[in-house]
Structures are given as C-alpha cells and as structure tokens.
Amino acid sequence: MGQQSQSLLRHLPSVDQLLSSPQGHELVSVYGRSLTVEAVRATIDQTRQLILGEELTAVPEPVYFTQSAESWLADLIAPSLQPVINATGVIVHTNLGRAPLSQASLDAIQEVGQGYSNLEFDLESGQRGSRTTHPDIPLKQLLDAEASLVVNNNAAAVLLMLTALCQGKEVIISRGQLVEIGGGFRIPDVMAQSGAKIVEVGTTNRTHLYDYERAINENTGAILVAHHSNYKIIGFTSEPPLEELAKLAQSHQILLLYDQGSGALLDTTPFGIPSEVRVPEGLAAGCDIVAFSGDKLLGGPQAGIISGRGDLVQIIKKHPLARAVRADKFCLAGLTTTLGHYIKNEALTQIPVWRMISMPKDDIHALLTQWQHKLSKQGVQSEIDENVSTVGGGSLPGTSIDTWVLAINTNHPQKVANRLRSEKLSIISRIQDGRLLLDPRTVLPQHIEKLHQSLVHCTL
Ligand SMILES: *Cc1c(COP(=O)(O)O)cnc(C)c1O
C-alpha cells in the first residue's frame, strides 16, 4: 500500500463523527440509531476499499458519507417486491405474479384498502355480517351453483374441500391425475394432508369407468378429478367424462369433487386454444363441488373458489380450517369486481389476461411495426419474427397462441437481457436460439414507452 493511501485512511471520518453531524442526526431520527450506524459503517468501509484500491486520491467530504448512508438505508427498506415488465409472452406467468388485474378491480381494492368497509358487517341490520357473502351474487349468476366459498388460493380450496368432506374416508383418483402442479403442490400430498385415504386407480395414460367402479366400497367418500394443469399425456389415453363419473358417484352415494384449476369461465377455442372444461360445465356435468383458482384464467386476484352443492359448501364453511385459509378484503373486492366483467360481457376488453389471449395476431404485427420503426430511429435494429405466446400458469398445457415477436439485433443477447432485467423497472425478456425476443402480447400499454427507452439504453 502506498504512503498516500495510508495517510488518506488516517483521514477517514469516524462513525461517531458522522453521527454527530446535522445530517447524521437527521438519519438517526428517521431510521433509528442501530441501522444508521450500520449504514455509516458500510459507507466508510466502502470508501476504505476504494482508497486501498487506489481508486480515490482524496477523502470525500463528510456529507458524501451521510448521503451514501442515506441511499444505502433507502435501498434497504425499499420493498423488494416490485413491478416488472413481462415481455416473455407467458400470459399467466406464475413467477411474475400471474394475472394483472383490471383497472376496475384495482380501484375496488384501493377503495376498500383506504378506509373501513362492511367486510363483516350487515349494513341493513347493523349487526355482524359475513365476509363470505360478498362475491355470492356474481358467482351464483356465472356458475349456476347453489353456493360458493372464496378462500386464499386454490391449493387451500382443494385441501379444505377434502379435509371437510373426506377426512378419514377413501378418495378415488386416477393415476393419470396424481400430478405436481408446481411450487411443490402435489395432488397426492394434499390428499394425504387432508386426512383422506388415497385410492389410486387405472394407469398413467388410461383410466376407465370400471376402474373407479371396482374401487368403490363402504369407506369411499368421493371420487376426485384433478385437472392435469401443466402436464399433458398424449397418444393412447382415456379418462371417463365427468358426466359418467357423476352418474357413477350418484348411484353409489359418494361425492364427485373436481379440482378444475384454471378457473376458465370463457371458451378458449375462438383464440386457437383447445377447449377445456369450463367451471360452469363442470358443475352442469354433475360434480358436487368444483374448486378453481381466481388468478389463472379467471384473471382476478389470488384466490381459490369452492362452488357447488349448498349443503356441502355449508359444511366446508363451518370447518375450522376455513378460517385459517379465508380470503382477505382485497381479494374479495378485486375478485367480485373481476367477476362483474364476465356478467357485463366485457371480460375480453377489461380483464388483462383475456385481452392478451384474444389479441389478434395482425394487431400484434401492426404494433411491432411501430415499435421497430421507432426503435430503429434511435439506433436499435430489430426483426419481426413469427413465434408463439403461451397461456402458462399451469393452465392449458402444451397450448400456444400464434404471435409475432421483436427480435433485437445484438451479438450479446444474454448481456442485453441481463441489463434489461437490472433496469429500475425490470424487463423480463426471452432468449431463444441465441436471440433476444420480446413478445408484445404480455406488455401492458402503459409500459411500452418505458420498454423502448430501456431497449435504447441497454443495447447501445
Ligand atoms: C393451479 C392449480 C392448483 C393450485 O392453485 P393455486 O391457486 O396456485 O393455489 C391446484 N390444482 C390445480 C389443478 C391447479 O391447476
């Protein structure tokens, strides 16, 4: 170490010196003493390293240290959960927070969050009310179910349904449906957790009605049908339709429970996605209870919805576990508003997930032509390529929607992708075959300008 460095080190301010400066006092009054000490110490250490590396030739003024400490503290307490721009083309992206909410749903959440609400208060009688009633009317209207209960998420819905209705009883399930949905949610584990006894029938690719029938005995509580979600068996496969299972269950006086998963209320076939059993169809087919997510294809906040026979929903509502997994006021406000979009027949225009699914390919091309033109004027060259968007979220396995993507001309796609990710508003892009791709289908309109600025900033 050079002589100069040594003498600089001797002139570094002490922690006490910085704390007793007016700026130091101010920081202590905002952040408290122990955090401020940590922050000041960190900035002194950092400066010491710079001096040792001979990157500094003078000791900065004391205000430099307190200012650095202040930004260190601000970073420390900034929420680590922050918005990102999803340019991956995966619509219900589980790692990126699944469904973006409609404006009206966000407004409803804000209104309820700002003050008090009638969450559990009956405004007519002035007596205690029930939080579970708030989404009742739209759910009844949309599903034609006798009763429904909204809980924290669909994993909780399935656990609660099985615990309340099948604890200690046998539940029959096809081997083809013993799936892991993701994040460690495995159907057999949840069944075991509920206290139900799993009875596996059939084979991975084929399960017949008679497989179920042979497994029924006096201890059987229910047949559980679970949506395959993120996984698909193709080729020589078969599973009995829900209608046949419903008849079988009814004739043996056992329940048919359906974990529908995605919460699809609309037909996906007009958008080139193979049809799946929608929630109302599952109920109409004779399922006693259907459980589904609020934040996959339904496009609402995180929620699990249990719908079906009134007497069974009553039993579920009264189970102690129901309290442990109950939905909060933000969920109830957002979900009820999202459901309202379906009733008003405006889901395709108001619910972001459906707006993205239904976005015509030609519109995407037109949008990309604008992007390409604009970016090119700022020095970012790109090509418009054919590609596919996916629904994601463990919904609709193997299904994709034809789309156009912007492929950025760069020799360092990974480096640019990393830079885009470390922007203040992070951009999550896709790298495929060594190319950096942006799918506009999942980019929200209010983020387009920012995306362009970042592209210019990160590629040049
Ligand atoms: C997604 C899914 C779940 C879990 O739902 P969460 O809302 O993630 O809790 C359970 N079952 C099926 C079939 C699913 O698709």
Coordinates of C-alpha atoms and ligand atoms in Angstrom, one line a residue:
M1 CA 0.0 0.0 0.0
G2 CA 1.3 3.4 -1.0
Q3 CA 2.1 6.1 1.5
Q4 CA -0.6 8.3 0.1
S5 CA -3.2 5.6 0.8
Q6 CA -2.1 5.2 4.3
S7 CA -2.4 8.9 5.0
L8 CA -5.8 9.0 3.4
L9 CA -7.0 6.2 5.6
R10 CA -6.0 8.1 8.7
H11 CA -8.2 10.9 7.5
L12 CA -11.4 8.8 7.1
P13 CA -14.1 10.2 9.4
S14 CA -15.2 8.1 12.3
V15 CA -18.7 6.7 12.8
D16 CA -19.2 9.0 15.8
Q17 CA -18.1 12.0 13.9
L18 CA -20.6 11.3 11.1
L19 CA -23.4 10.5 13.5
S20 CA -23.0 13.8 15.4
S21 CA -23.1 15.9 12.2
P22 CA -26.5 17.5 11.5
Q23 CA -27.0 15.1 8.6
G24 CA -26.2 12.2 10.9
H25 CA -28.7 13.4 13.5
E26 CA -31.3 13.6 10.8
L27 CA -30.6 10.0 9.6
V28 CA -30.8 8.7 13.2
S29 CA -34.2 10.5 13.7
V30 CA -35.6 8.8 10.6
Y31 CA -34.0 5.3 10.6
G32 CA -33.0 4.9 14.3
R33 CA -29.6 4.5 15.7
S34 CA -28.6 1.0 15.0
L35 CA -29.5 0.9 11.3
T36 CA -27.8 4.3 10.8
V37 CA -24.6 3.1 12.5
E38 CA -24.7 0.1 10.1
A39 CA -25.2 2.3 7.1
V40 CA -22.5 4.8 8.0
R41 CA -20.1 2.0 8.8
A42 CA -20.8 0.4 5.4
T43 CA -20.1 3.6 3.6
I44 CA -16.8 4.2 5.5
D45 CA -15.8 0.6 4.7
Q46 CA -16.6 1.1 1.0
T47 CA -14.5 4.2 0.9
R48 CA -11.7 2.4 2.6
Q49 CA -11.8 -0.2 -0.1
L50 CA -11.7 2.4 -2.8
I51 CA -8.6 4.0 -1.1
L52 CA -6.9 0.7 -0.8
G53 CA -7.5 0.0 -4.5
E54 CA -6.1 3.4 -5.2
E55 CA -9.3 4.5 -6.9
L56 CA -9.6 7.5 -4.6
T57 CA -7.0 10.2 -4.3
A58 CA -8.7 12.3 -1.6
V59 CA -11.0 11.6 1.3
P60 CA -14.5 12.8 0.4
E61 CA -16.3 15.4 2.5
P62 CA -18.4 14.1 5.4
V63 CA -21.7 14.9 3.6
Y64 CA -20.7 12.4 1.0
F65 CA -20.7 9.7 3.7
T66 CA -24.1 10.6 5.1
Q67 CA -25.6 10.9 1.7
S68 CA -24.3 7.4 0.7
A69 CA -25.6 6.1 4.0
E70 CA -29.0 7.6 3.3
S71 CA -29.3 5.9 -0.1
W72 CA -28.0 2.6 1.5
L73 CA -30.8 2.9 4.0
A74 CA -33.4 3.8 1.4
D75 CA -32.4 0.7 -0.6
L76 CA -32.5 -1.4 2.4
I77 CA -36.1 -0.7 3.3
A78 CA -37.5 -0.4 -0.3
P79 CA -40.0 -3.2 -0.9
S80 CA -38.2 -5.9 -2.7
L81 CA -41.5 -6.9 -4.3
Q82 CA -41.7 -4.5 -7.3
P83 CA -43.4 -4.3 -10.7
V84 CA -41.7 -5.7 -13.8
I85 CA -42.4 -5.6 -17.5
N86 CA -43.3 -9.1 -18.8
A87 CA -42.1 -9.4 -22.3
T88 CA -41.9 -13.2 -22.3
G89 CA -45.2 -13.9 -23.9
V90 CA -46.2 -16.2 -21.0
I91 CA -49.6 -14.7 -20.0
V92 CA -50.3 -16.3 -16.6
H93 CA -46.7 -16.2 -15.5
T94 CA -46.6 -17.8 -12.1
N95 CA -43.1 -16.4 -11.2
L96 CA -44.2 -12.9 -12.4
G97 CA -47.3 -12.7 -10.2
R98 CA -49.9 -14.4 -12.5
A99 CA -52.8 -12.3 -13.6
P100 CA -52.5 -8.5 -13.9
L101 CA -55.8 -7.0 -12.6
S102 CA -58.4 -4.9 -14.4
Q103 CA -58.5 -1.2 -13.6
A104 CA -61.9 -1.5 -12.0
S105 CA -60.6 -4.4 -9.8
L106 CA -57.7 -2.3 -8.7
D107 CA -59.9 0.7 -8.0
A108 CA -62.2 -1.5 -5.8
I109 CA -59.1 -2.8 -3.9
Q110 CA -57.9 0.7 -3.3
E111 CA -61.3 2.0 -2.1
V112 CA -61.5 -0.9 0.4
G113 CA -57.9 -0.5 1.5
Q114 CA -58.1 3.2 2.1
G115 CA -60.6 3.0 4.9
Y116 CA -63.1 0.9 6.7
S117 CA -65.5 -1.4 4.9
N118 CA -68.5 -3.6 5.6
L119 CA -66.3 -6.7 5.4
E120 CA -68.1 -8.4 8.2
F121 CA -70.9 -6.0 8.9
D122 CA -74.5 -6.1 7.7
L123 CA -75.4 -2.6 6.8
E124 CA -79.2 -3.3 6.8
S125 CA -79.5 -4.8 10.3
G126 CA -76.4 -3.0 11.8
Q127 CA -75.3 -6.5 13.1
R128 CA -72.3 -8.6 12.4
G129 CA -72.2 -9.9 8.9
S130 CA -70.2 -12.5 7.0
R131 CA -67.3 -11.8 4.6
T132 CA -68.2 -14.8 2.6
T133 CA -71.3 -13.3 1.2
H134 CA -69.7 -10.5 -0.9
P135 CA -69.0 -12.5 -4.1
D136 CA -72.1 -14.6 -3.7
I137 CA -74.3 -12.8 -6.3
P138 CA -71.9 -12.8 -9.2
L139 CA -70.7 -16.3 -8.5
K140 CA -74.3 -17.6 -8.5
Q141 CA -75.0 -15.7 -11.6
L142 CA -72.0 -17.0 -13.5
L143 CA -71.8 -20.6 -12.3
D144 CA -75.3 -21.6 -11.6
A145 CA -74.1 -23.1 -8.4
E146 CA -76.1 -23.4 -5.2
A147 CA -73.3 -21.9 -3.1
S148 CA -69.7 -20.8 -3.2
L149 CA -66.9 -20.0 -0.8
V150 CA -63.8 -18.0 -1.7
V151 CA -60.6 -18.8 0.1
N152 CA -56.9 -17.7 -0.1
N153 CA -55.9 -19.8 -3.1
N154 CA -56.9 -23.0 -5.0
A155 CA -54.4 -25.2 -3.1
A156 CA -56.2 -24.1 0.1
A157 CA -59.5 -24.7 -1.6
V158 CA -58.6 -28.3 -2.5
L159 CA -57.2 -29.0 0.9
L160 CA -60.2 -27.5 2.7
M161 CA -62.7 -29.4 0.4
L162 CA -61.0 -32.7 1.0
T163 CA -60.5 -32.1 4.8
A164 CA -64.1 -31.0 5.4
L165 CA -65.7 -33.6 3.2
C166 CA -63.4 -36.7 3.1
Q167 CA -61.3 -36.9 6.3
G168 CA -60.9 -40.5 7.3
K169 CA -62.6 -41.7 4.1
E170 CA -61.2 -43.1 0.9
V171 CA -60.9 -40.9 -2.1
I172 CA -60.5 -42.4 -5.5
I173 CA -58.3 -40.8 -8.1
S174 CA -56.9 -41.8 -11.5
R175 CA -53.1 -42.5 -11.6
G176 CA -53.0 -40.1 -14.5
Q177 CA -54.0 -37.2 -12.3
L178 CA -51.5 -37.7 -9.5
V179 CA -49.7 -34.6 -10.7
E180 CA -47.4 -32.0 -9.2
I181 CA -48.8 -28.6 -10.2
G182 CA -45.7 -26.6 -9.3
G183 CA -44.1 -25.0 -6.3
G184 CA -44.3 -28.4 -4.6
F185 CA -48.1 -28.6 -4.8
R186 CA -48.6 -32.3 -5.4
I187 CA -52.1 -33.7 -5.5
P188 CA -51.2 -36.9 -3.6
D189 CA -49.5 -34.9 -0.8
V190 CA -52.5 -32.6 -0.4
M191 CA -54.8 -35.6 -0.3
A192 CA -52.7 -37.1 2.4
Q193 CA -52.6 -33.8 4.3
S194 CA -56.4 -33.7 4.3
G195 CA -56.6 -37.0 6.2
A196 CA -58.3 -38.7 3.2
K197 CA -57.0 -42.1 2.2
I198 CA -55.9 -42.1 -1.5
V199 CA -57.1 -44.9 -3.6
E200 CA -55.3 -44.9 -7.0
V201 CA -57.0 -46.4 -9.9
G202 CA -56.2 -47.0 -13.6
T203 CA -52.9 -46.4 -15.3
T204 CA -50.9 -43.2 -16.1
N205 CA -52.4 -43.0 -19.6
R206 CA -55.7 -44.7 -19.3
T207 CA -58.3 -45.0 -16.6
H208 CA -61.8 -46.4 -17.3
L209 CA -65.1 -46.0 -15.6
Y210 CA -64.9 -49.6 -14.4
D211 CA -61.6 -48.8 -12.6
Y212 CA -63.4 -46.3 -10.5
E213 CA -66.4 -48.6 -10.0
R214 CA -64.3 -51.5 -8.7
A215 CA -62.6 -49.3 -6.2
I216 CA -65.8 -48.1 -4.5
N217 CA -66.6 -49.7 -1.1
E218 CA -68.4 -48.7 2.1
N219 CA -65.4 -46.5 3.1
T220 CA -65.4 -44.5 -0.1
G221 CA -66.1 -40.8 0.4
A222 CA -65.5 -39.3 -3.0
I223 CA -64.0 -39.5 -6.5
L224 CA -61.6 -36.7 -7.1
V225 CA -60.9 -35.5 -10.6
A226 CA -57.8 -33.2 -10.9
H227 CA -57.1 -31.1 -13.9
H228 CA -53.7 -32.1 -15.4
S229 CA -52.8 -28.4 -15.5
N230 CA -49.1 -28.1 -16.5
Y231 CA -48.8 -31.6 -17.9
K232 CA -50.3 -33.5 -20.8
I233 CA -50.5 -37.1 -21.8
I234 CA -50.8 -37.6 -25.5
G235 CA -51.4 -40.6 -27.6
F236 CA -53.2 -43.7 -26.3
T237 CA -55.1 -42.0 -23.5
S238 CA -58.6 -42.0 -22.0
E239 CA -60.4 -40.8 -19.0
P240 CA -64.2 -41.1 -18.4
P241 CA -66.1 -37.9 -19.0
L242 CA -67.3 -36.0 -15.9
E243 CA -71.0 -36.9 -16.7
E244 CA -70.3 -40.6 -16.5
L245 CA -68.3 -40.2 -13.2
A246 CA -71.1 -38.1 -11.8
K247 CA -73.7 -40.9 -12.6
L248 CA -71.4 -43.5 -11.0
A249 CA -70.8 -41.3 -7.9
Q250 CA -74.5 -40.6 -7.5
S251 CA -75.6 -44.2 -7.8
H252 CA -73.2 -45.2 -5.0
Q253 CA -74.0 -42.1 -2.9
I254 CA -70.5 -40.8 -2.9
L255 CA -69.2 -37.3 -4.0
L256 CA -67.7 -36.2 -7.2
L257 CA -65.1 -33.5 -6.5
Y258 CA -63.4 -31.6 -9.3
D259 CA -60.2 -29.6 -9.0
Q260 CA -60.7 -27.6 -12.2
G261 CA -57.5 -25.5 -11.6
S262 CA -57.5 -22.7 -14.2
G263 CA -60.9 -21.0 -13.4
A264 CA -61.8 -20.7 -17.1
L265 CA -65.2 -19.2 -17.5
L266 CA -64.9 -18.4 -21.2
D267 CA -64.4 -20.6 -24.2
T268 CA -60.8 -20.5 -25.4
T269 CA -61.4 -22.1 -28.8
P270 CA -62.0 -18.8 -30.7
F271 CA -58.4 -17.9 -29.9
G272 CA -56.9 -21.1 -31.2
I273 CA -56.6 -22.8 -27.8
P274 CA -58.1 -26.2 -27.4
S275 CA -61.2 -26.2 -25.3
E276 CA -61.2 -27.3 -21.7
V277 CA -64.0 -28.0 -19.3
R278 CA -65.1 -24.6 -18.0
V279 CA -66.2 -24.2 -14.4
P280 CA -70.0 -24.0 -15.2
E281 CA -69.7 -27.0 -17.4
G282 CA -68.1 -29.0 -14.6
L283 CA -70.9 -28.2 -12.3
A284 CA -73.5 -28.8 -15.0
A285 CA -71.9 -32.2 -15.7
G286 CA -72.9 -33.2 -12.1
C287 CA -69.8 -32.5 -10.0
D288 CA -70.8 -31.9 -6.4
I289 CA -68.0 -29.4 -5.8
V290 CA -65.7 -27.7 -8.2
A291 CA -62.5 -25.9 -6.9
F292 CA -60.6 -23.4 -9.0
S293 CA -58.1 -20.5 -9.0
G294 CA -59.0 -16.9 -9.1
D295 CA -55.8 -15.7 -10.6
K296 CA -55.2 -18.1 -13.5
L297 CA -57.7 -17.9 -16.4
L298 CA -60.3 -16.1 -14.3
G299 CA -57.9 -13.2 -14.4
G300 CA -58.5 -11.9 -10.8
P301 CA -56.6 -11.7 -7.6
Q302 CA -55.1 -14.7 -5.9
A303 CA -58.0 -16.8 -4.7
G304 CA -59.4 -20.3 -4.5
I305 CA -63.1 -20.7 -5.2
I306 CA -65.2 -23.6 -4.0
S307 CA -68.6 -23.9 -5.7
G308 CA -71.4 -26.5 -5.8
R309 CA -74.0 -28.1 -3.6
G310 CA -75.3 -25.8 -0.9
D311 CA -75.2 -28.4 1.9
L312 CA -71.6 -29.3 1.2
V313 CA -70.5 -25.7 0.9
Q314 CA -72.1 -25.1 4.3
I315 CA -70.1 -28.0 5.8
I316 CA -66.9 -26.6 4.3
K317 CA -67.6 -23.1 5.5
K318 CA -68.0 -24.3 9.1
H319 CA -64.8 -26.3 9.2
P320 CA -62.1 -24.7 11.4
L321 CA -59.6 -24.8 8.5
A322 CA -61.9 -22.4 6.6
R323 CA -60.9 -19.7 9.0
A324 CA -57.2 -20.4 8.5
V325 CA -57.4 -20.0 4.7
R326 CA -60.0 -17.3 4.5
A327 CA -59.8 -14.6 1.8
D328 CA -58.9 -11.1 2.8
K329 CA -60.8 -7.9 1.9
F330 CA -58.5 -7.0 -1.0
C331 CA -59.1 -10.4 -2.6
L332 CA -62.9 -10.2 -2.1
A333 CA -63.1 -6.7 -3.5
G334 CA -60.9 -7.5 -6.5
L335 CA -62.5 -10.8 -7.3
T336 CA -66.1 -9.6 -7.1
T337 CA -65.2 -6.8 -9.5
T338 CA -63.4 -9.1 -11.9
L339 CA -66.5 -11.4 -11.9
G340 CA -68.6 -8.4 -12.7
H341 CA -66.7 -8.1 -16.0
Y342 CA -67.9 -11.5 -17.0
I343 CA -71.5 -10.7 -16.1
K344 CA -71.4 -7.5 -18.1
N345 CA -69.9 -9.4 -21.0
E346 CA -66.8 -7.2 -21.1
A347 CA -64.2 -9.8 -19.9
L348 CA -62.4 -9.7 -23.3
T349 CA -61.8 -6.0 -23.1
Q350 CA -61.5 -5.4 -19.4
I351 CA -59.6 -8.3 -17.9
P352 CA -55.9 -8.2 -19.0
V353 CA -55.5 -11.9 -19.2
W354 CA -58.3 -12.2 -21.7
R355 CA -57.3 -9.1 -23.5
M356 CA -53.9 -10.7 -24.1
I357 CA -55.3 -14.1 -25.0
S358 CA -57.7 -12.5 -27.6
M359 CA -55.3 -10.0 -29.1
P360 CA -55.4 -10.7 -32.8
K361 CA -52.1 -11.7 -34.4
D362 CA -52.4 -8.9 -37.1
D363 CA -52.8 -6.3 -34.4
I364 CA -49.6 -7.5 -32.8
H365 CA -47.8 -7.3 -36.1
A366 CA -49.1 -3.7 -36.6
L367 CA -47.9 -2.8 -33.1
L368 CA -44.5 -4.3 -33.7
T369 CA -44.1 -2.4 -37.0
Q370 CA -44.5 0.8 -35.0
W371 CA -42.0 -0.4 -32.3
Q372 CA -39.5 -1.4 -34.9
H373 CA -39.7 1.9 -36.7
K374 CA -39.4 3.9 -33.5
L375 CA -36.5 1.9 -32.2
S376 CA -34.6 2.0 -35.5
K377 CA -34.7 5.8 -35.4
Q378 CA -32.9 5.6 -32.0
G379 CA -30.3 3.1 -33.3
V380 CA -31.8 -0.2 -32.2
Q381 CA -32.2 -2.6 -35.1
S382 CA -34.6 -5.5 -34.9
E383 CA -36.6 -8.0 -36.9
I384 CA -40.2 -9.2 -36.6
D385 CA -40.4 -12.9 -36.3
E386 CA -43.2 -15.4 -36.1
N387 CA -43.4 -17.2 -32.7
V388 CA -45.8 -18.3 -30.0
S389 CA -47.1 -16.9 -26.8
T390 CA -48.2 -19.4 -24.1
V391 CA -51.0 -19.2 -21.5
G392 CA -48.8 -20.5 -18.7
G393 CA -49.6 -20.6 -15.1
G394 CA -50.0 -24.4 -15.1
S395 CA -53.1 -23.8 -17.2
L396 CA -53.7 -25.3 -20.6
P397 CA -50.5 -27.4 -21.0
G398 CA -48.9 -27.5 -24.4
T399 CA -51.1 -24.9 -25.8
S400 CA -49.8 -21.8 -27.5
I401 CA -51.1 -18.8 -29.4
D402 CA -49.5 -17.8 -32.6
T403 CA -47.9 -14.4 -32.3
W404 CA -45.2 -12.1 -33.6
V405 CA -42.1 -11.1 -31.6
L406 CA -39.5 -8.5 -31.9
A407 CA -36.0 -10.0 -32.2
I408 CA -33.3 -7.5 -31.2
N409 CA -30.2 -7.5 -33.3
T410 CA -27.4 -7.9 -30.9
N411 CA -24.3 -10.1 -30.7
H412 CA -24.7 -10.3 -26.9
P413 CA -28.3 -11.3 -26.3
Q414 CA -27.6 -12.6 -22.7
K415 CA -25.8 -9.4 -21.7
V416 CA -28.7 -7.3 -23.0
A417 CA -31.2 -9.5 -21.3
N418 CA -29.3 -9.1 -18.0
R419 CA -29.2 -5.3 -18.5
L420 CA -32.9 -5.1 -19.2
R421 CA -33.5 -7.1 -16.1
S422 CA -31.5 -4.7 -14.0
E423 CA -33.3 -1.6 -15.2
K424 CA -35.2 0.3 -12.5
L425 CA -38.4 -1.1 -13.9
S426 CA -37.1 -4.6 -14.8
I427 CA -37.8 -6.1 -18.2
I428 CA -38.1 -9.8 -18.4
S429 CA -37.3 -10.9 -22.0
R430 CA -36.9 -14.3 -23.7
I431 CA -33.8 -15.8 -25.2
Q432 CA -34.5 -18.4 -27.9
D433 CA -31.9 -19.9 -30.3
G434 CA -29.4 -17.3 -29.2
R435 CA -31.8 -14.4 -30.0
L436 CA -33.3 -11.8 -27.7
L437 CA -37.0 -11.8 -28.1
L438 CA -39.8 -9.5 -26.9
D439 CA -43.4 -10.6 -27.1
P440 CA -45.7 -7.6 -27.0
R441 CA -48.7 -9.7 -26.1
T442 CA -47.9 -9.5 -22.4
V443 CA -46.5 -6.0 -22.3
L444 CA -49.1 -3.6 -20.7
P445 CA -49.8 -0.5 -22.8
Q446 CA -48.6 1.8 -20.1
H447 CA -45.2 0.2 -20.1
I448 CA -44.5 0.4 -23.8
E449 CA -42.7 3.8 -23.7
K450 CA -40.5 2.6 -20.8
L451 CA -39.7 -0.6 -22.6
H452 CA -38.5 1.4 -25.6
Q453 CA -36.4 3.7 -23.5
S454 CA -34.8 0.8 -21.8
L455 CA -34.1 -1.0 -25.0
V456 CA -32.2 2.0 -26.3
H457 CA -30.4 2.3 -23.1
C458 CA -29.4 -1.3 -22.8
T459 CA -28.4 -2.1 -26.3
L460 CA -26.3 0.9 -27.2
Ligands
LIG1 C1 -53.0 -24.2 -10.1 C2 -53.7 -25.4 -9.6 C3 -53.8 -25.6 -8.2 C4 -53.2 -24.7 -7.2 O1 -53.9 -23.4 -7.2 P1 -53.2 -22.1 -6.6 O2 -54.2 -21.1 -7.0 O3 -51.9 -22.0 -7.2 O4 -53.2 -22.3 -5.1 C5 -54.4 -26.8 -7.8 N1 -54.9 -27.6 -8.7 C6 -54.8 -27.4 -10.0 C7 -55.4 -28.4 -10.9 C8 -54.2 -26.3 -10.5 O5 -54.1 -26.1 -11.8

